[in-house]
Amino acid sequence: MSLHSLDLSWNRLFSVKQKSFSALPSLSKLDLSSNQLSSLPLTGLESLTHLRLAGNDQLMESLPREDLPRVRLMELPYYFQCCAFISCERRGEGGGLWWEREEASHPTGRDSSSPADQDWEDFLLEFEDEPKPQRSVHCSPTPGPFRPCLHLLGSWMIRGGVWLIAAISLVSNSLVVLSVFLSPLSSVTPPKLLIGLLALVNGLMGVWSGWLAAVDAWTFGSFWRFGVKWDSSFPCRLSGFLCLFASQTGLFLLTAATLERCLWSGAAVRSDRPDGRSGCLLTPPAVRLSICICFLLGVTVSLPPVITGNTSTSFCLLLPSSSSSSLAFAVSLVLLDSLCFLIMTLAYIRLYCRSNKAPPTSDEEVALTRHVAWLLFSDCLLYLPVASLSFSSLLRLPVAGPEVAKGILLLVAPLPACINPLLYLLFNPLAREELAALTTHTCTGVATKRQGAAGGEQLDLTCGDDDAEKQSCDSTQALVVFGGGREEEEGGGRGSRKMKTSEAFDALQH
């Protein structure tokens, strides 16, 4: 048959038989988009130049390039299936608004009567006489920095930065949690409770960075083979939840800590007490209630990507796109974060204005207030590039290219999880004292246990020596008794012999 074009889109096809296209040697255009295919036999499609498979979400397998030697234009369900048809030099090239290019390149299914068919014909006529070695394949959706083919993290600079952030975040936040909750030096006050929980939440950001680093190492050089399964897997959605939950809950806890410091300062001024504690308006039950609200807000904000299962990148994060739901979610996050930083800034400005009126306070309270101020300053500075990237995506402004956006997402956004605990450990003398006390207490406990074990062994050895000595004494006594008996027997024998001898001598005399 001389059939050149075949359109089978929107037919709810579940499967295609192995040799369905063998009788169509002249087939050059095949449209199977918006069906439910899970596999596609390529037998008899050697002359195919145009192939549409967009909308077949169950089709996750890669198509071998050698089975489609003449293909020039492809529309596939997933980004990673195009990696076999696009040269490494062209993967992810270009700048500008990467989210617009990816959304534009993602097919949604077209009607067969649309002008795209005429474009296909023109494209085919334009390249019909092109020599085979110079042919280039136009495949969509196109891979890029956020949908990589070879390496998830890309460059070695980003890879090393992600590993460093994961290690520092996990170690430093663990030290802060230990110093706050396990130190015998001081009790857990409301501001220390907030700082300890902030460190615990920041540690989850380190878990996310470590998770991405582990996936990059596991799929090193061949990420496209696992990209489809990774993007649609539950571990990917869970890692995205951890990242978003850590960033948002950490921001809410920092806001609660800032408000607690502001209320404490106001109460200290009104109470006119040196310690400034008894007049605090934010009681421990109120602090616990605010902590519960922060965690509930964090879970509520972080659940949509897990429920929908749609992510814009292979880093399992829901970034702005052309869809209304994604755009509304991104706008809500940006506005909510900006509101939190505005509230914290106003609260600390008010606290600074009251600082001259407040009575002298304890060193611990001053150190905690200074630490929260450092956290606010550093997190606000690190939020600026993230906010600029978000606003540029919302306003469709080409502020940053895809590589810069990837660096901000992987290296700048998780930085508060590293800087927050380091500020507490390095610039707060109370933290160093707590860690030293915890170390001393731990070492003392270990030494006491060892001494107790050594004392038990020494007691056992002493008891063993006493038993041996008692047995030796018994043996000696037995030997003495036995020797005395023999001497008595020998003495008695000698006496009887002497008596017998004297009797015999007397008999001889008579």
XYZ file of C-alpha atoms in Angstrom:
510
model
C 0.000 0.000 0.000
C 1.084 3.616 -0.638
C -0.337 5.104 2.581
C 1.850 8.010 3.731
C -0.058 9.391 6.715
C -2.053 7.628 9.446
C -3.905 9.393 12.256
C -5.111 7.193 15.119
C -5.205 9.824 17.864
C -7.930 9.904 20.542
C -9.065 6.338 19.815
C -8.487 4.870 23.316
C -6.023 2.327 21.995
C -4.524 0.095 24.665
C -2.154 -1.952 22.501
C -0.831 -2.375 18.969
C 0.016 -5.773 17.505
C 3.585 -6.619 16.671
C 3.331 -6.480 12.850
C 0.520 -3.966 12.478
C 2.634 -1.595 10.327
C 4.542 -4.196 8.298
C 2.188 -3.820 5.339
C 2.762 -0.032 5.204
C 6.288 0.443 3.858
C 5.558 3.984 2.632
C 4.193 5.268 5.928
C 5.990 8.494 6.853
C 3.646 10.124 9.402
C 2.027 8.337 12.328
C -0.137 9.991 14.958
C -0.973 7.866 18.013
C -1.323 10.720 20.492
C -3.805 10.799 23.377
C -4.288 7.047 23.656
C -3.499 4.592 26.446
C -0.620 2.669 24.946
C 1.956 1.036 27.202
C 4.227 -0.204 24.382
C 4.739 0.402 20.672
C 6.165 -2.132 18.174
C 8.457 -0.409 15.679
C 8.518 -3.182 13.072
C 7.853 -1.764 9.615
C 8.382 1.891 10.639
C 11.827 2.333 9.087
C 10.491 4.998 6.678
C 8.751 6.993 9.385
C 9.739 10.670 9.579
C 7.041 12.053 11.908
C 5.817 10.353 15.068
C 3.349 11.612 17.654
C 2.943 9.731 20.935
C 2.090 12.559 23.326
C -0.634 11.808 25.840
C 0.207 8.108 26.307
C 1.129 8.346 29.965
C 1.601 4.588 30.310
C 4.250 4.523 27.592
C 7.387 4.805 29.739
C 9.820 2.714 27.724
C 12.537 4.287 25.611
C 12.391 4.030 21.828
C 15.594 2.736 20.175
C 16.956 5.254 17.707
C 18.250 2.561 15.338
C 14.666 1.370 14.767
C 13.673 4.827 13.501
C 16.556 5.787 11.180
C 14.657 8.475 9.213
C 12.656 10.122 11.956
C 12.928 13.940 12.079
C 10.035 15.165 14.194
C 8.822 13.475 17.382
C 6.353 14.245 20.137
C 6.813 11.832 23.027
C 5.053 11.475 26.395
C 8.095 12.218 28.566
C 11.180 14.391 28.439
C 13.686 11.607 28.953
C 12.562 9.652 25.900
C 13.997 12.418 23.730
C 17.502 11.930 25.159
C 18.210 9.123 22.685
C 17.370 11.366 19.705
C 19.026 14.661 20.746
C 22.791 15.125 20.727
C 24.536 15.891 24.014
C 25.606 19.305 22.702
C 22.020 20.412 22.272
C 20.594 19.082 25.516
C 19.484 21.975 27.662
C 20.923 24.701 25.439
C 19.495 28.170 25.417
C 18.482 30.608 28.110
C 15.514 32.736 28.877
C 12.359 31.423 30.476
C 12.943 27.724 30.766
C 9.453 27.063 32.163
C 7.851 28.680 29.099
C 9.899 26.563 26.721
C 9.079 23.375 28.566
C 5.395 24.144 28.772
C 5.285 25.135 25.126
C 7.096 21.983 24.095
C 4.781 19.717 26.081
C 2.083 18.546 23.676
C -1.505 18.352 24.766
C -2.988 16.668 21.701
C -4.198 18.421 18.565
C -7.094 17.959 16.233
C -6.290 16.301 12.912
C -7.736 19.259 11.040
C -5.434 21.804 12.670
C -2.836 23.749 10.630
C -0.119 21.614 12.188
C -0.614 18.983 9.464
C 0.324 21.523 6.812
C 3.380 22.443 8.871
C 4.359 18.797 8.920
C 4.120 18.635 5.145
C 6.245 21.752 4.749
C 8.783 20.397 7.202
C 8.974 17.128 5.334
C 9.390 18.832 1.961
C 12.044 21.143 3.351
C 14.272 18.332 4.599
C 13.445 15.660 2.054
C 16.644 16.151 0.085
C 18.847 16.647 3.130
C 21.774 14.215 3.349
C 21.256 11.600 6.045
C 24.375 12.346 8.141
C 23.273 15.987 8.571
C 19.713 15.279 9.661
C 18.703 16.577 13.063
C 15.805 15.274 15.130
C 13.349 17.734 16.619
C 11.950 16.049 19.702
C 9.555 17.457 22.276
C 9.363 17.869 25.196
C 13.001 18.945 25.143
C 15.338 17.922 27.997
C 17.152 20.654 29.893
C 18.854 21.484 33.195
C 15.682 20.712 35.131
C 15.018 17.585 33.043
C 18.556 16.265 32.524
C 19.639 13.318 30.418
C 22.980 12.281 31.911
C 23.394 13.719 35.426
C 20.702 14.842 37.822
C 22.832 17.548 39.470
C 24.715 18.552 36.329
C 28.036 20.263 36.984
C 30.559 19.243 39.607
C 30.239 22.623 41.316
C 26.541 22.025 42.022
C 27.212 18.391 42.929
C 29.910 19.317 45.443
C 27.777 22.115 46.862
C 24.801 19.793 47.394
C 26.981 17.208 49.160
C 28.529 19.928 51.356
C 25.142 21.414 52.258
C 23.774 17.976 53.155
C 26.749 17.124 55.403
C 26.901 20.495 57.205
C 23.143 20.660 57.669
C 22.825 17.183 59.165
C 25.835 17.511 61.502
C 25.302 21.088 62.734
C 21.545 20.745 63.265
C 22.099 17.505 65.174
C 24.528 19.334 67.489
C 21.993 22.107 68.082
C 19.245 19.600 68.903
C 21.547 17.789 71.348
C 22.653 21.006 73.045
C 19.087 22.269 73.457
C 17.215 19.153 74.537
C 19.870 16.983 76.227
C 22.232 19.437 77.912
C 22.284 19.157 81.738
C 23.412 22.771 82.093
C 20.037 24.490 81.692
C 16.362 23.758 81.186
C 14.424 24.081 77.930
C 12.850 27.552 77.944
C 10.265 28.656 75.311
C 12.811 30.452 73.075
C 15.227 27.507 73.275
C 12.373 25.133 72.420
C 11.648 27.134 69.266
C 15.331 27.183 68.297
C 15.664 23.443 68.880
C 12.607 22.665 66.753
C 13.899 25.014 64.065
C 17.134 23.021 63.975
C 15.169 19.768 63.788
C 13.175 21.051 60.815
C 16.282 22.437 59.106
C 17.789 18.976 59.313
C 15.049 17.755 56.960
C 16.422 20.110 54.315
C 19.748 18.340 54.685
C 17.928 15.037 54.201
C 16.467 16.361 50.921
C 19.875 17.494 49.661
C 21.425 14.181 50.642
C 18.592 12.341 48.914
C 19.225 14.162 45.635
C 22.970 13.578 45.940
C 22.390 9.850 46.468
C 20.084 9.611 43.431
C 22.637 11.505 41.336
C 25.379 9.096 42.404
C 23.190 6.039 41.780
C 22.162 7.152 38.257
C 25.458 8.833 37.371
C 25.825 9.216 33.605
C 22.517 7.548 32.704
C 19.772 9.442 34.495
C 17.514 9.275 31.434
C 17.100 5.538 31.982
C 15.483 6.127 35.386
C 14.024 9.607 34.912
C 10.462 8.570 34.076
C 10.179 6.179 37.015
C 11.870 8.639 39.382
C 9.553 11.535 38.513
C 6.430 9.425 39.010
C 7.622 7.547 42.114
C 6.526 8.078 45.703
C 10.114 8.693 46.983
C 10.320 11.667 44.620
C 7.093 13.139 45.950
C 8.195 12.435 49.517
C 11.513 14.236 49.002
C 9.668 17.217 47.532
C 7.396 17.217 50.574
C 10.418 17.197 52.919
C 12.012 20.142 51.127
C 8.883 22.274 51.082
C 7.890 21.289 54.625
C 11.358 22.106 55.962
C 11.550 25.523 54.303
C 8.015 26.644 55.161
C 7.827 25.223 58.688
C 11.263 26.665 59.434
C 10.048 30.086 58.327
C 6.911 29.788 60.481
C 8.949 28.730 63.539
C 11.331 31.636 63.015
C 8.339 33.970 62.873
C 7.040 32.508 66.137
C 10.472 32.923 67.754
C 10.639 36.553 66.612
C 7.185 37.331 68.014
C 8.105 35.576 71.273
C 11.210 37.767 71.631
C 9.185 40.885 70.879
C 6.499 40.016 73.456
C 9.164 39.112 75.991
C 10.823 42.510 75.522
C 7.521 44.336 75.954
C 6.677 42.348 79.078
C 10.155 43.002 80.514
C 9.663 46.735 80.079
C 6.257 46.682 81.793
C 7.211 44.311 84.604
C 10.474 46.157 85.437
C 12.039 42.930 86.740
C 15.722 42.159 86.207
C 15.208 38.707 84.805
C 12.378 39.694 82.507
C 10.740 36.261 82.688
C 7.896 36.508 85.129
C 6.204 39.187 83.103
C 6.356 37.350 79.795
C 3.052 37.377 77.945
C 3.819 34.303 75.840
C 3.402 31.499 78.370
C 4.634 27.927 77.719
C 1.121 26.710 76.734
C 0.880 29.577 74.249
C 4.287 28.674 72.848
C 3.208 25.041 72.419
C 0.037 26.185 70.673
C 2.027 28.400 68.302
C 4.365 25.469 67.536
C 1.400 23.248 66.669
C 0.030 25.960 64.383
C 3.399 26.285 62.634
C 3.599 22.547 61.971
C -0.011 22.384 60.768
C 0.577 25.278 58.369
C 3.750 23.597 57.101
C 1.948 20.324 56.409
C -0.949 22.142 54.724
C 1.365 24.076 52.425
C 3.493 21.029 51.566
C 0.718 18.532 50.800
C -0.462 19.707 47.323
C 2.594 18.385 45.404
C 2.282 15.029 47.176
C -1.441 14.733 46.468
C -1.333 15.831 42.839
C 1.932 14.037 42.047
C 2.835 16.689 39.456
C 6.321 18.178 39.605
C 7.930 20.631 37.234
C 11.472 19.351 37.694
C 13.394 16.166 38.398
C 14.182 17.672 41.814
C 10.582 16.863 42.802
C 9.504 20.478 43.316
C 6.373 22.129 41.983
C 7.583 25.268 40.182
C 5.534 27.913 38.339
C 4.067 26.836 35.004
C 1.302 27.857 32.660
C -1.354 25.871 34.551
C -3.637 27.926 36.759
C -3.278 25.635 39.790
C 0.524 25.719 39.705
C 0.551 29.473 39.217
C -1.863 30.031 42.111
C 0.208 27.782 44.371
C 3.439 29.641 43.536
C 1.810 33.056 44.071
C 0.419 31.949 47.441
C 3.810 30.723 48.621
C 5.609 33.909 47.591
C 3.020 36.140 49.244
C 2.954 34.054 52.419
C 6.740 34.055 52.770
C 6.933 37.788 52.081
C 4.281 38.404 54.728
C 6.254 36.387 57.303
C 9.442 38.346 56.642
C 7.528 41.629 56.840
C 6.033 40.664 60.213
C 9.440 39.632 61.578
C 11.084 42.851 60.375
C 8.414 45.043 61.973
C 8.580 43.046 65.217
C 12.334 43.474 65.549
C 12.178 47.162 64.668
C 9.754 47.567 67.543
C 12.020 45.492 69.803
C 14.988 47.673 68.902
C 13.040 50.820 69.773
C 12.241 49.339 73.192
C 15.785 48.194 73.922
C 16.788 51.440 75.677
C 13.745 51.304 77.963
C 14.146 47.679 78.987
C 15.830 46.868 82.339
C 19.000 44.760 82.463
C 18.299 41.146 81.624
C 20.109 37.839 81.973
C 22.890 36.882 79.612
C 20.898 33.909 78.305
C 17.951 36.048 77.219
C 20.225 38.585 75.555
C 22.078 35.856 73.683
C 18.831 34.269 72.450
C 17.449 37.629 71.326
C 20.667 38.387 69.438
C 20.615 34.934 67.855
C 17.052 35.341 66.546
C 18.091 38.704 65.070
C 20.990 37.025 63.231
C 18.642 34.351 61.921
C 16.219 36.956 60.633
C 18.966 38.934 58.899
C 20.640 35.940 57.221
C 17.422 34.225 56.121
C 16.055 37.454 54.686
C 19.212 37.972 52.613
C 19.077 34.397 51.323
C 15.386 34.750 50.495
C 16.010 37.654 48.117
C 17.409 35.609 45.167
C 14.720 32.948 45.640
C 12.025 35.634 45.677
C 13.534 37.307 42.607
C 13.447 33.998 40.738
C 9.844 33.404 41.794
C 8.680 36.891 40.825
C 10.475 36.701 37.482
C 8.727 33.420 36.727
C 5.366 34.850 37.719
C 5.842 38.010 35.639
C 7.458 36.108 32.716
C 10.629 38.183 32.933
C 13.878 36.637 31.568
C 15.932 37.509 34.652
C 17.839 34.243 34.959
C 18.620 31.379 32.647
C 17.951 27.744 33.483
C 21.458 27.063 34.816
C 21.299 30.059 37.165
C 17.817 29.068 38.310
C 19.059 25.541 38.977
C 21.949 26.874 41.066
C 19.603 29.070 43.117
C 17.231 26.180 43.697
C 19.889 23.666 44.774
C 22.512 25.874 46.454
C 20.862 29.079 47.716
C 17.433 27.862 48.840
C 18.827 25.203 51.273
C 21.520 27.522 52.708
C 19.438 28.669 55.730
C 19.438 25.056 56.915
C 23.257 25.317 57.151
C 23.709 28.891 58.331
C 21.069 28.839 61.093
C 22.717 26.119 63.222
C 26.216 27.459 62.537
C 25.195 30.876 63.859
C 23.936 29.246 67.052
C 27.024 27.078 67.536
C 29.704 29.622 66.634
C 28.344 32.942 67.935
C 26.340 31.890 70.968
C 28.504 31.211 74.057
C 25.558 29.469 75.703
C 25.590 26.794 72.984
C 29.279 26.082 73.492
C 28.782 25.792 77.245
C 25.860 23.423 76.743
C 27.818 21.222 74.357
C 30.802 21.161 76.731
C 28.526 20.228 79.640
C 26.847 17.524 77.550
C 30.222 16.126 76.506
C 31.495 16.120 80.096
C 28.310 14.481 81.341
C 28.481 11.812 78.644
C 32.158 11.078 79.284
C 31.545 10.925 83.042
C 28.692 8.483 82.547
C 30.790 6.270 80.310
C 33.693 6.341 82.772
C 31.347 5.489 85.665
C 29.964 2.515 83.768
C 33.460 1.304 82.983
C 34.534 1.683 86.611
C 31.444 -0.191 87.732
C 32.209 -3.011 85.325
C 35.861 -3.093 86.451
C 34.801 -3.110 90.145
C 32.508 -6.060 89.492
C 35.319 -8.003 87.849
C 37.682 -7.155 90.757
C 35.052 -8.339 93.243
C 34.723 -11.598 91.359
C 38.487 -12.038 91.376
C 38.625 -11.345 95.156
C 35.897 -13.862 95.802
C 37.803 -16.338 93.689
C 40.978 -15.709 95.684
C 39.132 -16.229 98.972
C 37.698 -19.493 97.744
C 41.124 -20.688 96.587
C 42.682 -19.692 99.913
C 39.955 -21.525 101.824
C 40.442 -24.628 99.744
C 44.226 -24.393 100.341
C 43.678 -24.112 104.095
C 41.381 -27.109 104.109
C 43.883 -29.133 102.134
C 46.706 -28.156 104.521
C 44.605 -29.039 107.530
C 43.774 -32.406 106.042
C 47.432 -33.077 105.361
C 48.351 -32.109 108.933
C 45.720 -34.411 110.379
C 46.806 -37.216 108.089
C 50.483 -36.669 109.013
C 49.682 -36.600 112.744
C 47.823 -39.882 112.473
C 50.711 -41.545 110.743
C 53.159 -40.213 113.341
C 50.974 -41.561 116.135
C 50.777 -44.928 114.424
C 54.520 -44.952 113.865
C 55.115 -43.834 117.496
C 52.820 -46.544 118.776
C 54.599 -49.135 116.632
C 57.990 -48.068 117.880
C 56.769 -48.171 121.474
C 55.392 -51.691 121.102
C 58.607 -52.862 119.494
C 60.624 -51.346 122.371
C 58.328 -53.024 124.871
C 58.677 -56.346 123.130
C 62.461 -55.946 123.028
C 62.670 -55.168 126.779
C 60.468 -58.137 127.600
C 62.678 -60.439 125.545
C 65.816 -59.051 127.272
C 64.296 -59.703 130.712
C 63.423 -63.239 129.719
C 66.979 -63.942 128.690
C 68.301 -62.687 132.024
C 66.071 -65.026 133.983
